Amino acid sequence: MKLTCGLLLAAVTATCYGSIDFTPTTAERVLDGIKFQQLIFHENGRKISYEQPRAWRYAASASQIVFTPPNITQAEGVIDQSRLEKPENFDEATMKSLQDQVLASVANAERVTLVSAEKNPLLINRHETFEVTIAYQIGGVEFERSVLFLNLPDTQLRFRVTANKRDFEKVHQAFRGSIFSWQWSS
């Protein structure tokens, strides 16, 4: 009973603070005769449209969506979120904390290094962003990971892409390019 109540409380809390439901419906957008598949997410009655990279597959739950590119192993793109207790700007202290989070996010990794940290590499619906890229090894295999943070008033969105070092640039470019399609509507 305690477990059921705890799960129910977590679900209600996630819904109350305005989180995005990443369980998508699909739609289609046509531009100059070309059809683009869109995923539609929901947030407090508003719709969010997003065009995933072409031919990438996805698996979704209410709290996150995971994308995998075709014909590339050990690669994925993830969009997830967490609650912000109060609105946050990307000031020096916040950016340092986010860098530390990303560096610590690769458990059991060796040679974890910061590759880059960049404020506003792109704007999403006129919202500022902050991107951290790291390199690391697991079992002798080199990987890179990029996390693009977007802070909304009560939610932090994370667009994370991870791939084997030899595939990272191609995977990162495709995933990051898809983020430009992220749009809120009524």
PDB file of C-alpha atoms in Angstrom, residues 89-166:
ATOM      1  CA  ASN A  89      19.372  31.599 -15.016  1.00  0.00           C
ATOM      2  CA  PHE A  90      22.575  30.317 -16.539  1.00  0.00           C
ATOM      3  CA  ASP A  91      24.861  32.333 -14.273  1.00  0.00           C
ATOM      4  CA  GLU A  92      28.434  31.259 -13.461  1.00  0.00           C
ATOM      5  CA  ALA A  93      27.460  29.191 -10.405  1.00  0.00           C
ATOM      6  CA  THR A  94      24.634  27.384 -12.228  1.00  0.00           C
ATOM      7  CA  MET A  95      26.808  26.644 -15.259  1.00  0.00           C
ATOM      8  CA  LYS A  96      29.579  25.247 -13.035  1.00  0.00           C
ATOM      9  CA  SER A  97      27.048  23.052 -11.218  1.00  0.00           C
ATOM     10  CA  LEU A  98      25.654  21.740 -14.532  1.00  0.00           C
ATOM     11  CA  GLN A  99      29.179  20.981 -15.804  1.00  0.00           C
ATOM     12  CA  ASP A 100      29.837  19.000 -12.624  1.00  0.00           C
ATOM     13  CA  GLN A 101      26.535  17.115 -13.081  1.00  0.00           C
ATOM     14  CA  VAL A 102      27.422  16.083 -16.605  1.00  0.00           C
ATOM     15  CA  LEU A 103      30.958  15.036 -15.620  1.00  0.00           C
ATOM     16  CA  ALA A 104      29.495  12.904 -12.801  1.00  0.00           C
ATOM     17  CA  SER A 105      26.799  11.385 -15.049  1.00  0.00           C
ATOM     18  CA  VAL A 106      29.042   8.664 -16.464  1.00  0.00           C
ATOM     19  CA  ALA A 107      29.357   6.097 -13.695  1.00  0.00           C
ATOM     20  CA  ASN A 108      32.224   3.597 -13.946  1.00  0.00           C
ATOM     21  CA  ALA A 109      33.889   5.661 -16.678  1.00  0.00           C
ATOM     22  CA  GLU A 110      37.585   6.409 -16.993  1.00  0.00           C
ATOM     23  CA  ARG A 111      39.373   9.498 -18.334  1.00  0.00           C
ATOM     24  CA  VAL A 112      36.319  11.731 -18.018  1.00  0.00           C
ATOM     25  CA  THR A 113      37.164  15.142 -19.442  1.00  0.00           C
ATOM     26  CA  LEU A 114      35.315  18.330 -20.221  1.00  0.00           C
ATOM     27  CA  VAL A 115      35.418  18.986 -23.978  1.00  0.00           C
ATOM     28  CA  SER A 116      33.380  22.198 -24.031  1.00  0.00           C
ATOM     29  CA  ALA A 117      30.809  24.301 -22.202  1.00  0.00           C
ATOM     30  CA  GLU A 118      28.882  26.903 -24.163  1.00  0.00           C
ATOM     31  CA  LYS A 119      26.139  29.308 -23.188  1.00  0.00           C
ATOM     32  CA  ASN A 120      23.431  29.803 -25.816  1.00  0.00           C
ATOM     33  CA  PRO A 121      24.707  27.619 -28.643  1.00  0.00           C
ATOM     34  CA  LEU A 122      21.092  27.868 -29.793  1.00  0.00           C
ATOM     35  CA  LEU A 123      17.872  29.416 -28.552  1.00  0.00           C
ATOM     36  CA  ILE A 124      14.763  27.284 -28.236  1.00  0.00           C
ATOM     37  CA  ASN A 125      11.584  29.309 -28.593  1.00  0.00           C
ATOM     38  CA  ARG A 126      13.589  32.358 -27.399  1.00  0.00           C
ATOM     39  CA  HIS A 127      14.785  30.513 -24.263  1.00  0.00           C
ATOM     40  CA  GLU A 128      18.459  30.488 -23.382  1.00  0.00           C
ATOM     41  CA  THR A 129      20.378  27.209 -23.333  1.00  0.00           C
ATOM     42  CA  PHE A 130      23.637  25.868 -21.963  1.00  0.00           C
ATOM     43  CA  GLU A 131      25.504  22.912 -23.507  1.00  0.00           C
ATOM     44  CA  VAL A 132      28.162  20.742 -21.891  1.00  0.00           C
ATOM     45  CA  THR A 133      30.156  18.154 -23.870  1.00  0.00           C
ATOM     46  CA  ILE A 134      32.370  15.541 -22.250  1.00  0.00           C
ATOM     47  CA  ALA A 135      34.580  12.659 -23.394  1.00  0.00           C
ATOM     48  CA  TYR A 136      35.148   9.413 -21.492  1.00  0.00           C
ATOM     49  CA  GLN A 137      36.068   5.747 -21.804  1.00  0.00           C
ATOM     50  CA  ILE A 138      34.226   2.624 -20.691  1.00  0.00           C
ATOM     51  CA  GLY A 139      35.901  -0.732 -21.208  1.00  0.00           C
ATOM     52  CA  GLY A 140      38.500   0.882 -23.466  1.00  0.00           C
ATOM     53  CA  VAL A 141      35.836   2.324 -25.796  1.00  0.00           C
ATOM     54  CA  GLU A 142      35.811   6.110 -26.224  1.00  0.00           C
ATOM     55  CA  PHE A 143      32.505   7.978 -26.002  1.00  0.00           C
ATOM     56  CA  GLU A 144      31.341  11.552 -26.091  1.00  0.00           C
ATOM     57  CA  ARG A 145      28.219  13.021 -24.527  1.00  0.00           C
ATOM     58  CA  SER A 146      26.567  16.386 -24.942  1.00  0.00           C
ATOM     59  CA  VAL A 147      23.813  17.729 -22.700  1.00  0.00           C
ATOM     60  CA  LEU A 148      21.900  20.833 -23.745  1.00  0.00           C
ATOM     61  CA  PHE A 149      20.007  22.402 -20.828  1.00  0.00           C
ATOM     62  CA  LEU A 150      16.904  24.558 -21.213  1.00  0.00           C
ATOM     63  CA  ASN A 151      15.429  26.145 -18.079  1.00  0.00           C
ATOM     64  CA  LEU A 152      11.736  26.992 -18.016  1.00  0.00           C
ATOM     65  CA  PRO A 153      10.139  28.666 -14.972  1.00  0.00           C
ATOM     66  CA  ASP A 154       9.541  25.377 -13.126  1.00  0.00           C
ATOM     67  CA  THR A 155      11.140  22.717 -15.321  1.00  0.00           C
ATOM     68  CA  GLN A 156      14.594  21.958 -16.653  1.00  0.00           C
ATOM     69  CA  LEU A 157      14.679  20.178 -20.007  1.00  0.00           C
ATOM     70  CA  ARG A 158      17.762  18.189 -20.998  1.00  0.00           C
ATOM     71  CA  PHE A 159      18.559  17.184 -24.572  1.00  0.00           C
ATOM     72  CA  ARG A 160      21.303  14.568 -24.200  1.00  0.00           C
ATOM     73  CA  VAL A 161      23.157  12.779 -26.978  1.00  0.00           C
ATOM     74  CA  THR A 162      25.725  10.027 -26.404  1.00  0.00           C
ATOM     75  CA  ALA A 163      27.707   8.105 -29.001  1.00  0.00           C
ATOM     76  CA  ASN A 164      30.919   6.274 -29.669  1.00  0.00           C
ATOM     77  CA  LYS A 165      33.590   8.898 -30.368  1.00  0.00           C
ATOM     78  CA  ARG A 166      33.877   7.941 -34.058  1.00  0.00           C
TER      79      ARG A 166
END
